[in-house]
């Protein structure tokens, strides 16, 4: 049976505190001291409760937080602070019980002698295979601070590229939703107040007005059900994407085939593929393992599967360029040809990094030009919607005017 712990403080020397185990409080208080010695103060130390396990299912570590983690840890290590103490400082600065729990688990592992990368691997869903392996290489080579700074820079580039792609999609989505919302408000709230006037005058309504009237009646009666159905459909799709790999693969495959946006997504994933693979090879990781790790970092399941098949092909003696040439739907010809040159000259990692910069520039150009490319389509769409509503309202007014003149 483990004895309770006591903290003993001598009255004449309060700075000389002593911690130890004893059966009782009296036994802990200087048992061999002479009678003239002042009685020390003794109190029992309460056993520390183990940290309660927190639910990490809904916890996210976005790239922005990963960048902060890498930068702060690199700064503290560079300032001479140990990895363990640095993690304690990061833990104290972190908000959110679940995230603090993750940090506490990492601290426990590192304190027990586990490598930082091995501890982070337990939370792979948060930190990612790329970050874990870059940190592992830094620990093995004694350049952890340099690799953490390097990791932060690469994650920032990846996040900046992602924001450009998302930003390019926001404009057309916003314009489309605004047009539909405005048309819906006119149809539901304005048009029904005007229609009784036309009907009371026994005016023959044109086809466009009849169609708009039918839409207005439908939205007035079933609009809430329609909105609820759309929301439910979106929720079901999100759940299916998250929990059904087959459905998620189908969605990712469809996105890559979309007009205009599909090419942008392919270039975006090619940038990440070439950059991640090039960086891993440059760090000294063997080709098969580097391809496998690259596949784990890809957000599109189609490219994840292609990386898995590519790793199998290379493990059986195949060349990367040979596989890419057979799958030009996902990997452009220029990629395969330049990689073939890199394999021949022994400069594969440099070639991949060159390709990543090339594709990143293409993505930047595409995001800038996407609004110009899609603007005519949006203008036509808006013109058709607004024109349909305008004709449906103005034509009966013209008929009423003609009717009154008679």
Tab-separated table of C-alpha atoms in Angstrom:
chain	number	residue	atom	x	y	z
A	1	UNK	CA	0.000	0.000	0.000
A	2	UNK	CA	1.393	3.403	-0.971
A	3	UNK	CA	1.890	5.768	1.991
A	4	UNK	CA	0.457	9.295	1.799
A	5	UNK	CA	2.869	12.136	1.077
A	6	UNK	CA	3.473	15.077	3.486
A	7	UNK	CA	5.173	18.466	3.042
A	8	UNK	CA	7.246	19.454	6.136
A	9	UNK	CA	8.288	23.098	6.722
A	10	UNK	CA	10.747	23.831	9.654
A	11	UNK	CA	9.715	26.989	11.557
A	12	UNK	CA	13.241	28.479	11.719
A	13	UNK	CA	14.033	27.573	8.114
A	14	UNK	CA	10.814	27.943	6.105
A	15	UNK	CA	12.698	27.773	2.820
A	16	UNK	CA	13.907	24.230	3.562
A	17	UNK	CA	10.753	22.355	2.667
A	18	UNK	CA	10.928	18.572	2.608
A	19	UNK	CA	8.541	16.174	0.913
A	20	UNK	CA	8.262	12.534	1.911
A	21	UNK	CA	5.980	9.605	2.627
A	22	UNK	CA	4.875	8.590	6.125
A	23	UNK	CA	2.112	6.662	7.809
A	24	UNK	CA	0.856	9.643	9.852
A	25	UNK	CA	1.321	13.392	10.036
A	26	UNK	CA	3.308	13.067	13.295
A	27	UNK	CA	5.731	10.574	11.801
A	28	UNK	CA	6.478	13.013	9.002
A	29	UNK	CA	7.418	15.854	11.404
A	30	UNK	CA	11.180	15.509	12.064
A	31	UNK	CA	11.071	12.160	13.956
A	32	UNK	CA	14.728	12.305	15.185
A	33	UNK	CA	14.806	15.999	16.195
A	34	UNK	CA	15.681	16.995	19.829
A	35	UNK	CA	12.931	18.135	22.159
A	36	UNK	CA	14.079	21.785	22.033
A	37	UNK	CA	13.602	21.933	18.295
A	38	UNK	CA	10.513	23.921	17.325
A	39	UNK	CA	7.762	21.758	15.967
A	40	UNK	CA	7.649	21.977	12.195
A	41	UNK	CA	4.505	22.583	10.219
A	42	UNK	CA	3.340	19.504	8.374
A	43	UNK	CA	0.511	19.100	5.917
A	44	UNK	CA	-0.574	16.222	3.719
A	45	UNK	CA	-0.183	16.584	-0.010
A	46	UNK	CA	-3.369	15.657	-1.806
A	47	UNK	CA	-2.924	13.191	-4.605
A	48	UNK	CA	-3.193	14.841	-7.996
A	49	UNK	CA	-6.122	13.729	-10.031
A	50	UNK	CA	-5.409	12.295	-13.413
A	51	UNK	CA	-6.518	14.596	-16.225
A	52	UNK	CA	-9.931	13.619	-17.435
A	53	UNK	CA	-9.997	12.367	-20.969
A	54	UNK	CA	-11.615	14.864	-23.291
A	55	UNK	CA	-13.617	14.088	-26.396
A	56	UNK	CA	-11.521	14.929	-29.463
A	57	UNK	CA	-14.075	13.958	-32.116
A	58	UNK	CA	-15.055	17.548	-32.930
A	59	UNK	CA	-11.648	19.126	-32.296
A	60	UNK	CA	-9.870	20.659	-35.274
A	61	UNK	CA	-6.304	21.829	-35.689
A	62	UNK	CA	-6.491	24.021	-38.814
A	63	UNK	CA	-3.328	24.847	-40.712
A	64	UNK	CA	-3.195	28.281	-39.073
A	65	UNK	CA	-2.870	26.690	-35.621
A	66	UNK	CA	-0.332	24.178	-36.907
A	67	UNK	CA	1.772	27.087	-38.184
A	68	UNK	CA	1.594	28.780	-34.773
A	69	UNK	CA	2.542	25.504	-33.076
A	70	UNK	CA	5.595	25.006	-35.308
A	71	UNK	CA	6.751	28.642	-35.113
A	72	UNK	CA	6.406	28.977	-31.348
A	73	UNK	CA	8.042	25.632	-30.687
A	74	UNK	CA	10.938	26.521	-33.009
A	75	UNK	CA	11.386	29.905	-31.293
A	76	UNK	CA	11.404	28.406	-27.796
A	77	UNK	CA	13.854	25.654	-28.768
A	78	UNK	CA	16.093	28.244	-30.433
A	79	UNK	CA	16.004	30.297	-27.216
A	80	UNK	CA	17.423	27.344	-25.293
A	81	UNK	CA	14.179	26.050	-23.784
A	82	UNK	CA	13.834	22.264	-23.745
A	83	UNK	CA	11.175	20.558	-25.856
A	84	UNK	CA	9.291	19.445	-22.740
A	85	UNK	CA	9.243	22.902	-21.174
A	86	UNK	CA	8.268	24.424	-24.536
A	87	UNK	CA	5.286	22.080	-24.730
A	88	UNK	CA	4.270	23.107	-21.202
A	89	UNK	CA	4.294	26.760	-22.278
A	90	UNK	CA	2.246	25.998	-25.392
A	91	UNK	CA	-0.196	24.010	-23.259
A	92	UNK	CA	-0.684	26.957	-20.892
A	93	UNK	CA	-1.325	29.329	-23.828
A	94	UNK	CA	-3.886	27.030	-25.460
A	95	UNK	CA	-7.622	27.610	-25.038
A	96	UNK	CA	-10.126	24.788	-25.135
A	97	UNK	CA	-10.171	21.770	-22.830
A	98	UNK	CA	-9.944	19.211	-25.641
A	99	UNK	CA	-6.894	20.856	-27.218
A	100	UNK	CA	-5.275	21.192	-23.802
A	101	UNK	CA	-5.916	17.498	-23.265
A	102	UNK	CA	-4.074	16.692	-26.503
A	103	UNK	CA	-1.130	18.833	-25.409
A	104	UNK	CA	-1.123	17.156	-21.988
A	105	UNK	CA	-0.951	13.733	-23.636
A	106	UNK	CA	1.968	14.861	-25.805
A	107	UNK	CA	3.717	16.256	-22.713
A	108	UNK	CA	3.204	12.956	-20.876
A	109	UNK	CA	4.695	10.994	-23.778
A	110	UNK	CA	7.702	13.295	-24.189
A	111	UNK	CA	8.307	13.290	-20.435
A	112	UNK	CA	8.394	9.474	-20.589
A	113	UNK	CA	11.125	9.598	-23.248
A	114	UNK	CA	8.991	9.315	-26.384
A	115	UNK	CA	10.020	11.279	-29.468
A	116	UNK	CA	7.837	14.290	-30.225
A	117	UNK	CA	7.017	12.925	-33.686
A	118	UNK	CA	5.920	9.578	-32.213
A	119	UNK	CA	3.590	11.346	-29.806
A	120	UNK	CA	2.147	13.546	-32.566
A	121	UNK	CA	1.522	10.409	-34.630
A	122	UNK	CA	-1.157	9.423	-32.100
A	123	UNK	CA	-3.060	12.510	-33.237
A	124	UNK	CA	-2.370	12.118	-36.953
A	125	UNK	CA	-5.855	13.355	-37.816
A	126	UNK	CA	-4.905	16.764	-36.402
A	127	UNK	CA	-1.256	17.275	-37.340
A	128	UNK	CA	-1.019	15.321	-40.612
A	129	UNK	CA	1.542	12.881	-41.998
A	130	UNK	CA	3.656	15.570	-43.663
A	131	UNK	CA	4.194	17.571	-40.456
A	132	UNK	CA	4.906	14.451	-38.409
A	133	UNK	CA	7.558	13.198	-40.814
A	134	UNK	CA	9.273	16.595	-41.152
A	135	UNK	CA	9.503	16.758	-37.333
A	136	UNK	CA	10.752	13.156	-37.225
A	137	UNK	CA	13.545	13.984	-39.675
A	138	UNK	CA	14.465	17.032	-37.588
A	139	UNK	CA	14.688	14.951	-34.413
A	140	UNK	CA	16.792	12.271	-36.097
A	141	UNK	CA	19.199	14.755	-37.695
A	142	UNK	CA	19.407	17.109	-34.724
A	143	UNK	CA	17.879	19.996	-36.682
A	144	UNK	CA	14.445	20.142	-35.054
A	145	UNK	CA	14.346	23.954	-34.834
A	146	UNK	CA	15.258	24.364	-38.522
A	147	UNK	CA	12.704	21.762	-39.615
A	148	UNK	CA	9.961	23.366	-37.528
A	149	UNK	CA	10.582	26.736	-39.192
A	150	UNK	CA	10.685	24.986	-42.562
A	151	UNK	CA	7.401	23.214	-41.763
A	152	UNK	CA	5.726	26.484	-40.774
A	153	UNK	CA	6.765	28.139	-44.056
A	154	UNK	CA	5.470	25.251	-46.167
A	155	UNK	CA	2.175	25.096	-44.288
A	156	UNK	CA	1.735	28.841	-44.806
A	157	UNK	CA	2.269	28.424	-48.550
A	158	UNK	CA	-0.284	25.627	-48.636
A	159	UNK	CA	-2.841	27.669	-46.685
A	160	UNK	CA	-2.305	30.742	-48.882
A	161	UNK	CA	-2.893	28.645	-51.996
A	162	UNK	CA	-6.042	27.106	-50.525
A	163	UNK	CA	-7.438	30.555	-49.670
A	164	UNK	CA	-6.871	31.729	-53.243
A	165	UNK	CA	-8.813	28.765	-54.621
A	166	UNK	CA	-11.663	29.232	-52.137
A	167	UNK	CA	-11.703	32.976	-52.751
A	168	UNK	CA	-12.075	32.412	-56.486
A	169	UNK	CA	-15.223	30.357	-55.844
A	170	UNK	CA	-16.889	32.760	-53.407
A	171	UNK	CA	-17.703	35.450	-55.994
A	172	UNK	CA	-19.793	33.315	-58.402
A	173	UNK	CA	-21.526	31.521	-55.534
A	174	UNK	CA	-22.411	34.817	-53.852
A	175	UNK	CA	-23.766	36.365	-57.073
A	176	UNK	CA	-25.868	33.281	-57.835
A	177	UNK	CA	-27.355	33.100	-54.332
A	178	UNK	CA	-28.060	36.841	-54.275
A	179	UNK	CA	-29.884	36.646	-57.625
A	180	UNK	CA	-31.992	33.678	-56.522
A	181	UNK	CA	-32.789	35.305	-53.172
A	182	UNK	CA	-33.873	38.591	-54.763
A	183	UNK	CA	-36.013	36.812	-57.354
A	184	UNK	CA	-37.564	34.642	-54.655
A	185	UNK	CA	-38.489	37.664	-52.526
A	186	UNK	CA	-40.106	39.396	-55.508
A	187	UNK	CA	-42.021	36.249	-56.380
A	188	UNK	CA	-43.244	35.491	-52.855
A	189	UNK	CA	-43.872	38.950	-51.359
A	190	UNK	CA	-44.382	41.461	-54.207
A	191	UNK	CA	-45.969	39.534	-57.068
A	192	UNK	CA	-48.950	38.113	-55.062
A	193	UNK	CA	-50.006	41.681	-54.114
A	194	UNK	CA	-50.121	42.799	-57.757
A	195	UNK	CA	-51.864	39.745	-59.222
A	196	UNK	CA	-55.369	40.420	-57.767
A	197	UNK	CA	-55.479	43.696	-59.718
A	198	UNK	CA	-54.829	41.903	-62.999
A	199	UNK	CA	-57.346	39.159	-62.236
A	200	UNK	CA	-60.095	41.637	-61.249
A	201	UNK	CA	-59.873	43.317	-64.665
A	202	UNK	CA	-60.239	40.001	-66.525
A	203	UNK	CA	-57.011	40.600	-68.419
A	204	UNK	CA	-55.582	37.705	-70.400
A	205	UNK	CA	-52.305	36.830	-68.698
A	206	UNK	CA	-49.261	35.919	-70.796
A	207	UNK	CA	-47.558	32.549	-70.390
A	208	UNK	CA	-44.601	33.978	-68.436
A	209	UNK	CA	-46.960	35.529	-65.882
A	210	UNK	CA	-48.908	32.279	-65.518
A	211	UNK	CA	-45.670	30.383	-64.898
A	212	UNK	CA	-44.480	32.977	-62.377
A	213	UNK	CA	-47.875	32.860	-60.654
A	214	UNK	CA	-47.616	29.081	-60.337
A	215	UNK	CA	-44.107	29.423	-58.895
A	216	UNK	CA	-45.337	32.104	-56.485
A	217	UNK	CA	-48.225	29.936	-55.259
A	218	UNK	CA	-45.928	26.950	-54.828
A	219	UNK	CA	-43.360	28.931	-52.830
A	220	UNK	CA	-46.073	30.529	-50.690
A	221	UNK	CA	-47.509	27.151	-49.722
A	222	UNK	CA	-44.442	24.925	-49.686
A	223	UNK	CA	-41.559	27.402	-49.359
A	224	UNK	CA	-40.711	26.425	-45.790
A	225	UNK	CA	-40.823	22.748	-46.698
A	226	UNK	CA	-38.564	23.442	-49.668
A	227	UNK	CA	-36.024	25.264	-47.484
A	228	UNK	CA	-36.158	22.478	-44.899
A	229	UNK	CA	-35.662	19.907	-47.656
A	230	UNK	CA	-32.638	21.763	-49.047
A	231	UNK	CA	-31.083	22.042	-45.576
A	232	UNK	CA	-31.753	18.352	-44.907
A	233	UNK	CA	-30.263	17.416	-48.277
A	234	UNK	CA	-27.096	19.416	-47.534
A	235	UNK	CA	-26.786	17.742	-44.120
A	236	UNK	CA	-27.259	14.274	-45.614
A	237	UNK	CA	-24.656	14.966	-48.299
A	238	UNK	CA	-22.155	16.176	-45.691
A	239	UNK	CA	-22.783	13.108	-43.530
A	240	UNK	CA	-22.437	10.807	-46.538
A	241	UNK	CA	-19.205	12.530	-47.595
A	242	UNK	CA	-17.797	12.111	-44.107
A	243	UNK	CA	-18.824	8.525	-43.358
A	244	UNK	CA	-19.086	6.867	-46.778
A	245	UNK	CA	-15.714	6.518	-48.557
A	246	UNK	CA	-17.400	5.431	-51.788
A	247	UNK	CA	-19.709	8.448	-51.851
A	248	UNK	CA	-16.827	10.773	-50.933
A	249	UNK	CA	-14.735	9.329	-53.758
A	250	UNK	CA	-17.600	9.959	-56.186
A	251	UNK	CA	-17.937	13.583	-55.046
A	252	UNK	CA	-14.183	14.174	-55.340
A	253	UNK	CA	-14.143	12.572	-58.794
A	254	UNK	CA	-17.049	14.768	-59.930
A	255	UNK	CA	-15.347	17.948	-58.676
A	256	UNK	CA	-12.280	17.184	-60.788
A	257	UNK	CA	-14.527	16.919	-63.876
A	258	UNK	CA	-16.401	20.200	-63.415
A	259	UNK	CA	-15.982	22.778	-66.200
A	260	UNK	CA	-13.698	25.687	-65.244
A	261	UNK	CA	-13.459	24.658	-61.577
A	262	UNK	CA	-12.250	21.110	-62.308
A	263	UNK	CA	-9.033	22.285	-63.934
A	264	UNK	CA	-8.383	24.688	-61.057
A	265	UNK	CA	-8.745	21.860	-58.542
A	266	UNK	CA	-6.467	19.561	-60.561
A	267	UNK	CA	-3.762	22.236	-60.705
A	268	UNK	CA	-4.170	22.862	-56.988
A	269	UNK	CA	-3.706	19.172	-56.146
A	270	UNK	CA	-0.774	18.875	-58.555
A	271	UNK	CA	0.911	21.751	-56.707
A	272	UNK	CA	0.523	19.947	-53.383
A	273	UNK	CA	1.559	16.587	-54.869
A	274	UNK	CA	4.780	17.876	-56.436
A	275	UNK	CA	5.737	20.096	-53.501
A	276	UNK	CA	5.141	17.478	-50.796
A	277	UNK	CA	6.870	14.681	-52.703
A	278	UNK	CA	9.808	16.927	-53.616
A	279	UNK	CA	10.283	18.122	-50.032
A	280	UNK	CA	10.146	14.598	-48.620
A	281	UNK	CA	12.656	13.281	-51.162
A	282	UNK	CA	14.934	16.243	-50.477
A	283	UNK	CA	14.761	15.384	-46.751
A	284	UNK	CA	16.150	11.909	-47.431
A	285	UNK	CA	13.020	9.749	-47.281
A	286	UNK	CA	12.959	6.845	-49.742
A	287	UNK	CA	10.710	7.135	-52.789
A	288	UNK	CA	8.021	4.605	-51.836
A	289	UNK	CA	7.579	5.990	-48.326
A	290	UNK	CA	7.593	9.567	-49.650
A	291	UNK	CA	4.819	8.759	-52.152
A	292	UNK	CA	2.781	7.054	-49.412
A	293	UNK	CA	3.122	10.058	-47.108
A	294	UNK	CA	2.236	12.389	-49.983
A	295	UNK	CA	-0.955	10.406	-50.549
A	296	UNK	CA	-1.873	10.788	-46.877
A	297	UNK	CA	-1.585	14.575	-47.163
A	298	UNK	CA	-3.837	14.857	-50.239
A	299	UNK	CA	-7.372	16.074	-49.504
A	300	UNK	CA	-8.867	14.502	-52.648
A	301	UNK	CA	-9.544	10.743	-52.509
A	302	UNK	CA	-8.896	10.326	-56.227
A	303	UNK	CA	-5.325	11.555	-55.805
A	304	UNK	CA	-4.977	9.540	-52.603
A	305	UNK	CA	-5.783	6.386	-54.557
A	306	UNK	CA	-3.437	7.388	-57.373
A	307	UNK	CA	-0.604	7.835	-54.857
A	308	UNK	CA	-1.318	4.396	-53.386
A	309	UNK	CA	-1.185	2.776	-56.831
A	310	UNK	CA	1.926	4.787	-57.713
A	311	UNK	CA	3.689	3.601	-54.540
A	312	UNK	CA	2.818	-0.015	-55.394
A	313	UNK	CA	4.144	0.430	-58.930
A	314	UNK	CA	7.426	1.962	-57.739
A	315	UNK	CA	7.860	-0.720	-55.056
A	316	UNK	CA	7.763	-3.330	-57.843
A	317	UNK	CA	10.503	-1.577	-59.804
A	318	UNK	CA	8.432	0.825	-61.889
A	319	UNK	CA	9.321	4.451	-62.547
A	320	UNK	CA	7.229	7.392	-61.439
A	321	UNK	CA	7.195	8.924	-64.921
A	322	UNK	CA	6.025	5.662	-66.511
A	323	UNK	CA	3.021	5.474	-64.190
A	324	UNK	CA	2.114	9.135	-64.684
A	325	UNK	CA	2.155	8.751	-68.467
A	326	UNK	CA	-0.529	6.061	-68.132
A	327	UNK	CA	-2.771	8.337	-66.045
A	328	UNK	CA	-2.715	11.662	-67.864
A	329	UNK	CA	-6.300	12.379	-66.724
A	330	UNK	CA	-4.844	13.288	-63.343
A	331	UNK	CA	-1.191	14.041	-64.120
A	332	UNK	CA	-0.471	16.296	-67.139
A	333	UNK	CA	2.002	15.094	-69.788
A	334	UNK	CA	4.512	17.809	-68.958
A	335	UNK	CA	4.729	16.479	-65.394
A	336	UNK	CA	5.602	12.974	-66.537
A	337	UNK	CA	8.176	14.169	-69.090
A	338	UNK	CA	9.975	16.498	-66.673
A	339	UNK	CA	9.960	13.855	-63.931
A	340	UNK	CA	11.475	11.384	-66.405
A	341	UNK	CA	14.331	13.848	-66.965
A	342	UNK	CA	14.716	14.274	-63.199
A	343	UNK	CA	14.871	10.505	-62.689
A	344	UNK	CA	17.532	10.187	-65.390
A	345	UNK	CA	19.718	13.036	-64.121
A	346	UNK	CA	19.275	12.255	-60.419
A	347	UNK	CA	17.581	15.595	-59.723
A	348	UNK	CA	14.077	14.282	-59.037
A	349	UNK	CA	13.427	16.373	-55.918
A	350	UNK	CA	14.539	19.598	-57.626
A	351	UNK	CA	12.366	18.778	-60.642
A	352	UNK	CA	9.322	18.208	-58.432
A	353	UNK	CA	9.865	21.489	-56.602
A	354	UNK	CA	10.195	23.274	-59.957
A	355	UNK	CA	6.899	21.710	-61.067
A	356	UNK	CA	5.201	22.754	-57.828
A	357	UNK	CA	6.216	26.374	-58.407
A	358	UNK	CA	5.033	26.146	-62.003
A	359	UNK	CA	1.613	24.804	-60.998
A	360	UNK	CA	1.321	27.325	-58.177
A	361	UNK	CA	1.846	30.151	-60.673
A	362	UNK	CA	-0.811	28.606	-62.911
A	363	UNK	CA	-3.238	28.428	-59.987
A	364	UNK	CA	-2.549	32.082	-59.179
A	365	UNK	CA	-3.243	33.068	-62.790
A	366	UNK	CA	-6.394	30.944	-62.930
A	367	UNK	CA	-7.807	32.413	-59.722
A	368	UNK	CA	-7.216	35.918	-61.088
A	369	UNK	CA	-8.803	35.121	-64.451
A	370	UNK	CA	-11.633	32.941	-63.162
A	371	UNK	CA	-13.858	35.896	-62.317
A	372	UNK	CA	-13.320	37.302	-65.816
A	373	UNK	CA	-14.102	33.915	-67.371
A	374	UNK	CA	-17.242	33.262	-65.381
A	375	UNK	CA	-18.591	36.817	-65.330
A	376	UNK	CA	-20.269	36.583	-68.785
A	377	UNK	CA	-22.017	33.367	-67.726
A	378	UNK	CA	-23.220	35.000	-64.515
A	379	UNK	CA	-24.440	38.064	-66.415
A	380	UNK	CA	-26.449	35.884	-68.811
A	381	UNK	CA	-27.893	33.904	-65.887
A	382	UNK	CA	-28.830	37.063	-63.983
A	383	UNK	CA	-30.263	38.619	-67.135
A	384	UNK	CA	-32.506	35.614	-67.783
A	385	UNK	CA	-33.809	35.518	-64.210
A	386	UNK	CA	-34.400	39.265	-63.891
A	387	UNK	CA	-35.763	39.492	-67.446
A	388	UNK	CA	-38.234	36.672	-66.812
A	389	UNK	CA	-39.553	38.353	-63.659
A	390	UNK	CA	-39.690	41.774	-65.337
A	391	UNK	CA	-41.549	40.503	-68.409
A	392	UNK	CA	-43.976	38.575	-66.194
A	393	UNK	CA	-44.870	41.749	-64.277
A	394	UNK	CA	-44.632	44.427	-66.976
A	395	UNK	CA	-46.606	42.582	-69.668
A	396	UNK	CA	-49.840	42.395	-67.595
A	397	UNK	CA	-49.444	46.078	-66.715
A	398	UNK	CA	-49.272	46.877	-70.419
A	399	UNK	CA	-52.366	44.727	-71.006
A	400	UNK	CA	-54.214	46.597	-68.231
A	401	UNK	CA	-53.290	49.936	-69.802
A	402	UNK	CA	-54.575	48.776	-73.173
A	403	UNK	CA	-57.754	47.477	-71.536
A	404	UNK	CA	-58.457	50.798	-69.797
A	405	UNK	CA	-57.918	52.792	-72.999
A	406	UNK	CA	-60.673	50.819	-74.642
